Short mmCIF file of C-alpha atoms in Angstrom, two decimals:
data_model
loop_
_atom_site.label_atom_id
_atom_site.label_comp_id
_atom_site.label_asym_id
_atom_site.label_seq_id
_atom_site.Cartn_x
_atom_site.Cartn_y
_atom_site.Cartn_z
CA UNK I 1 -23.09 -24.71 29.81
CA UNK I 2 -20.09 -24.78 27.49
CA UNK I 3 -20.75 -25.94 23.96
CA UNK I 4 -18.86 -28.96 22.72
CA UNK I 5 -17.74 -29.84 19.21
CA UNK I 6 -16.42 -33.03 17.61
CA UNK I 7 -12.79 -33.43 18.66
CA UNK I 8 -11.75 -34.78 15.28
CA UNK I 9 -12.54 -31.60 13.40
CA UNK I 10 -12.32 -28.80 15.93
CA UNK I 11 -9.19 -27.21 17.31
CA UNK I 12 -9.18 -25.73 20.80
CA UNK I 13 -11.32 -22.63 20.98
CA UNK I 14 -9.72 -19.65 22.59
CA UNK I 15 -12.52 -18.41 24.66
CA UNK I 16 -16.09 -19.58 25.03
CA UNK I 17 -18.50 -17.18 26.69
CA UNK I 18 -21.73 -18.48 28.15
CA UNK I 19 -24.50 -16.57 29.82
CA UNK I 20 -22.97 -17.57 33.15
CA UNK I 21 -19.42 -16.52 32.29
CA UNK I 22 -17.67 -14.56 35.06
CA UNK I 23 -15.79 -12.40 32.58
CA UNK I 24 -16.41 -8.72 33.10
CA UNK I 25 -16.79 -6.05 30.47
CA UNK I 26 -14.34 -3.16 30.77
CA UNK I 27 -15.27 -0.49 33.25
CA UNK I 28 -16.42 2.82 31.84
CA UNK I 29 -13.59 5.27 31.61
CA UNK I 30 -11.01 2.58 30.87
CA UNK I 31 -8.00 4.20 29.31
CA UNK I 32 -7.52 3.22 25.67
CA UNK I 33 -4.40 1.34 24.77
CA UNK I 34 -1.68 3.36 23.08
CA UNK I 35 0.91 0.69 22.46
CA UNK I 36 -0.15 -0.68 19.09
CA UNK I 37 -1.64 1.40 16.25
CA UNK I 38 -3.81 -0.70 13.93
CA UNK I 39 -5.60 -0.62 10.63
CA UNK I 40 -8.67 -2.42 11.98
CA UNK I 41 -11.55 -3.64 9.81
CA UNK I 42 -14.66 -5.22 11.31
CA UNK I 43 -16.46 -7.63 8.96
CA UNK I 44 -19.95 -8.16 10.34
CA UNK I 45 -22.64 -10.64 9.33
CA UNK I 46 -26.10 -9.04 9.12
CA UNK I 47 -27.94 -11.87 7.36
CA UNK I 48 -31.57 -12.56 8.12
CA UNK I 49 -30.69 -14.94 10.97
CA UNK I 50 -29.43 -11.93 12.93
CA UNK I 51 -32.55 -10.42 14.48
CA UNK I 52 -32.80 -6.63 15.00
CA UNK I 53 -32.21 -6.84 18.76
CA UNK I 54 -29.18 -9.06 18.12
CA UNK I 55 -27.77 -6.68 15.53
CA UNK I 56 -28.08 -3.90 18.08
CA UNK I 57 -25.79 -5.98 20.33
CA UNK I 58 -23.27 -6.07 17.48
CA UNK I 59 -23.42 -2.28 17.20
CA UNK I 60 -22.84 -2.00 20.96
CA UNK I 61 -19.88 -4.38 20.69
CA UNK I 62 -18.35 -2.27 17.90
CA UNK I 63 -18.89 0.94 19.88
CA UNK I 64 -17.32 -0.61 22.98
CA UNK I 65 -14.35 -1.75 20.92
CA UNK I 66 -13.89 1.78 19.61
CA UNK I 67 -13.91 3.05 23.20
CA UNK I 68 -11.04 0.74 24.19
CA UNK I 69 -8.78 1.77 21.32
CA UNK I 70 -6.61 4.81 20.80
CA UNK I 71 -8.37 6.10 17.68
CA UNK I 72 -6.75 8.66 15.41
CA UNK I 73 -5.15 9.21 12.02
CA UNK I 74 -1.74 8.37 13.50
CA UNK I 75 -3.10 5.75 15.91
CA UNK I 76 -5.79 3.14 15.22
CA UNK I 77 -7.99 3.59 12.17
CA UNK I 78 -11.30 1.70 11.96
CA UNK I 79 -13.48 0.54 9.06
CA UNK I 80 -16.65 -1.59 8.95
CA UNK I 81 -17.63 -4.01 6.19
CA UNK I 82 -21.23 -5.20 6.47
CA UNK I 83 -22.36 -8.31 4.62
CA UNK I 84 -25.15 -10.77 3.91
CA UNK I 85 -25.71 -11.94 0.31
CA UNK I 86 -24.19 -8.62 -0.73
CA UNK I 87 -21.35 -6.63 0.81
CA UNK I 88 -21.53 -2.99 1.88
CA UNK I 89 -18.55 -0.99 3.09
CA UNK I 90 -20.15 1.18 5.77
CA UNK I 91 -17.10 3.39 6.17
CA UNK I 92 -13.40 3.25 5.35
CA UNK I 93 -10.23 3.60 7.39
CA UNK I 94 -9.83 7.16 6.10
CA UNK I 95 -13.33 8.36 7.01
CA UNK I 96 -13.40 8.84 10.79
CA UNK I 97 -10.48 9.66 13.07
CA UNK I 98 -12.31 10.29 16.35
CA UNK I 99 -14.47 8.11 18.54
CA UNK I 100 -17.60 10.24 18.44
CA UNK I 101 -17.78 10.21 14.65
CA UNK I 102 -17.02 6.48 14.57
CA UNK I 103 -19.78 5.67 17.04
CA UNK I 104 -22.27 7.84 15.15
CA UNK I 105 -21.38 5.96 11.96
CA UNK I 106 -21.76 2.60 13.74
CA UNK I 107 -25.20 3.60 15.04
CA UNK I 108 -26.33 4.21 11.43
CA UNK I 109 -25.45 0.69 10.24
CA UNK I 110 -28.51 -1.31 9.20
CA UNK I 111 -28.79 -5.08 8.62
CA UNK I 112 -28.68 -6.27 5.01
CA UNK I 113 -31.10 -9.16 5.65
CA UNK I 114 -30.39 -12.17 3.41
CA UNK I 115 -27.58 -14.63 2.73
CA UNK I 116 -24.15 -15.24 4.29
CA UNK I 117 -21.46 -14.53 1.70
CA UNK I 118 -18.53 -14.47 4.12
CA UNK I 119 -15.89 -15.22 1.50
CA UNK I 120 -17.09 -12.33 -0.65
CA UNK I 121 -16.97 -10.06 2.39
CA UNK I 122 -13.37 -11.04 3.17
CA UNK I 123 -12.36 -10.50 -0.47
CA UNK I 124 -14.06 -7.08 -0.50
CA UNK I 125 -12.33 -6.06 2.72
CA UNK I 126 -8.98 -7.22 1.39
CA UNK I 127 -9.33 -5.43 -1.96
CA UNK I 128 -11.26 -2.31 -0.99
CA UNK I 129 -10.78 -1.65 2.74
CA UNK I 130 -7.15 -2.61 3.34
CA UNK I 131 -5.67 -0.52 0.53
CA UNK I 132 -3.92 2.82 0.76
CA UNK I 133 -6.61 4.63 -1.25
CA UNK I 134 -9.09 3.65 1.48
CA UNK I 135 -6.86 4.84 4.29
CA UNK I 136 -4.63 1.87 5.13
CA UNK I 137 -1.09 2.84 5.97
CA UNK I 138 1.76 1.77 3.61
CA UNK I 139 3.39 -1.55 4.43
CA UNK I 140 6.63 0.33 5.14
CA UNK I 141 4.98 1.86 8.22
CA UNK I 142 4.65 -1.61 9.79
CA UNK I 143 1.15 -0.85 11.08
CA UNK I 144 -0.64 -4.08 12.01
CA UNK I 145 -3.60 -4.90 9.78
CA UNK I 146 -6.35 -6.70 11.67
CA UNK I 147 -9.74 -8.05 10.57
CA UNK I 148 -12.37 -9.13 13.10
CA UNK I 149 -15.13 -11.23 11.53
CA UNK I 150 -18.40 -11.66 13.46
CA UNK I 151 -20.85 -14.27 12.14
CA UNK I 152 -23.64 -16.52 13.39
CA UNK I 153 -23.98 -18.79 10.38
CA UNK I 154 -22.32 -21.07 7.87
CA UNK I 155 -20.82 -19.29 4.85
CA UNK I 156 -22.66 -19.86 1.58
CA UNK I 157 -19.43 -19.43 -0.34
CA UNK I 158 -15.82 -20.56 0.03
CA UNK I 159 -13.72 -18.90 2.71
CA UNK I 160 -10.52 -20.97 2.87
CA UNK I 161 -8.69 -19.66 -0.21
CA UNK I 162 -9.60 -15.99 0.18
CA UNK I 163 -8.75 -16.06 3.89
CA UNK I 164 -5.36 -17.58 3.11
CA UNK I 165 -4.80 -14.87 0.52
CA UNK I 166 -5.68 -12.16 3.06
CA UNK I 167 -3.37 -13.66 5.67
CA UNK I 168 -0.57 -13.88 3.11
CA UNK I 169 -0.93 -10.13 2.61
CA UNK I 170 -0.27 -9.64 6.30
CA UNK I 171 -3.85 -9.29 7.53
CA UNK I 172 -4.33 -10.91 10.94
CA UNK I 173 -7.82 -12.45 11.10
CA UNK I 174 -9.89 -13.04 14.23
CA UNK I 175 -13.08 -15.06 13.81
CA UNK I 176 -15.95 -14.61 16.26
CA UNK I 177 -18.74 -17.18 16.03
CA UNK I 178 -22.13 -16.66 17.62
CA UNK I 179 -24.82 -19.25 18.35
CA UNK I 180 -25.19 -21.36 15.15
CA UNK I 181 -21.83 -20.35 13.67
CA UNK I 182 -19.95 -23.08 11.83
CA UNK I 183 -16.81 -23.77 13.84
CA UNK I 184 -14.88 -25.32 10.95
CA UNK I 185 -15.42 -22.20 8.84
CA UNK I 186 -14.18 -20.00 11.69
CA UNK I 187 -10.99 -22.05 11.83
CA UNK I 188 -10.47 -21.82 8.07
CA UNK I 189 -10.72 -18.04 8.25
CA UNK I 190 -8.67 -17.30 11.35
CA UNK I 191 -4.95 -16.68 11.68
CA UNK I 192 -2.72 -19.06 13.57
CA UNK I 193 -2.52 -20.07 16.33
CA UNK I 194 -6.25 -20.84 16.24
CA UNK I 195 -6.53 -20.84 20.02
CA UNK I 196 -5.67 -17.14 19.97
CA UNK I 197 -7.85 -16.16 17.00
CA UNK I 198 -11.11 -18.14 17.22
CA UNK I 199 -13.84 -17.07 19.63
CA UNK I 200 -17.30 -18.45 20.27
CA UNK I 201 -20.21 -16.94 22.19
CA UNK I 202 -23.54 -18.63 22.75
CA UNK I 203 -25.64 -15.55 22.06
CA UNK I 204 -25.32 -12.00 20.83
CA UNK I 205 -26.42 -11.03 24.32
CA UNK I 206 -22.95 -11.78 25.70
CA UNK I 207 -20.81 -10.67 22.74
CA UNK I 208 -19.93 -7.46 24.58
CA UNK I 209 -17.94 -9.56 27.04
CA UNK I 210 -15.36 -10.18 24.32
CA UNK I 211 -14.39 -6.51 24.37
CA UNK I 212 -11.96 -6.97 27.24
CA UNK I 213 -10.44 -10.03 25.56
CA UNK I 214 -9.78 -8.09 22.38
CA UNK I 215 -8.42 -5.19 24.40
CA UNK I 216 -5.79 -7.49 25.91
CA UNK I 217 -4.96 -9.01 22.53
CA UNK I 218 -4.91 -5.88 20.41
CA UNK I 219 -3.10 -3.76 22.95
CA UNK I 220 -0.42 -6.40 23.38
CA UNK I 221 -0.22 -5.59 27.06
CA UNK I 222 -0.45 -9.11 28.39
CA UNK I 223 1.42 -12.30 27.60
CA UNK I 224 -1.16 -14.42 29.34
CA UNK I 225 -2.70 -16.84 26.90
CA UNK I 226 -6.37 -16.20 26.32
CA UNK I 227 -6.96 -19.92 26.71
CA UNK I 228 -5.91 -19.54 30.35
CA UNK I 229 -8.80 -17.22 31.09
CA UNK I 230 -11.64 -18.54 33.24
CA UNK I 231 -14.71 -19.97 31.65
CA UNK I 232 -17.44 -22.42 32.58
#
């Protein structure tokens, strides 16, 4: 059953996945997209509300995302920022330029356990992950800078101002909410239009189904609005 939110405060959500959603995950062997190199930073919530089995689903989602992208020093570079009450940069854009190394690094990520300092995580990503010293390409290269935030809670700090600052620097922000995620906070973080940048899934068990949605969006291969996709 699709979740509902108060109409007065919630903009249309791009894509809501339920356990009964007909959306398929990409078939194994799907060719990665080659049309749009990215500097891509995942910002993942590993607070104590994310149980070990759920965090494993996040790792699978990240690995699946890596599989769909054309990874390389001249193609898409990937970094992961892990956060709870503290923030840990698991690896930078300059660290891994092939899928095998990336997936090994993802498999080593452990939950941080307490707190949900989402604003601090965004600020850390902006200052320390999206800079040239960390492997981001110079602005003159016109490489898209994309952050994908995955969280299941309500931030314990402010996200609006730092998110606006990140967007002003040219970072496109996608916000993925899971289960108890605060929808208003997702909207404050995400780039516009919100219907293309805010996602909600009922459980971590179906987060993998977003992989194909991000593939379409990040590859830029389809003009079909994500809001037009089927859901229950």
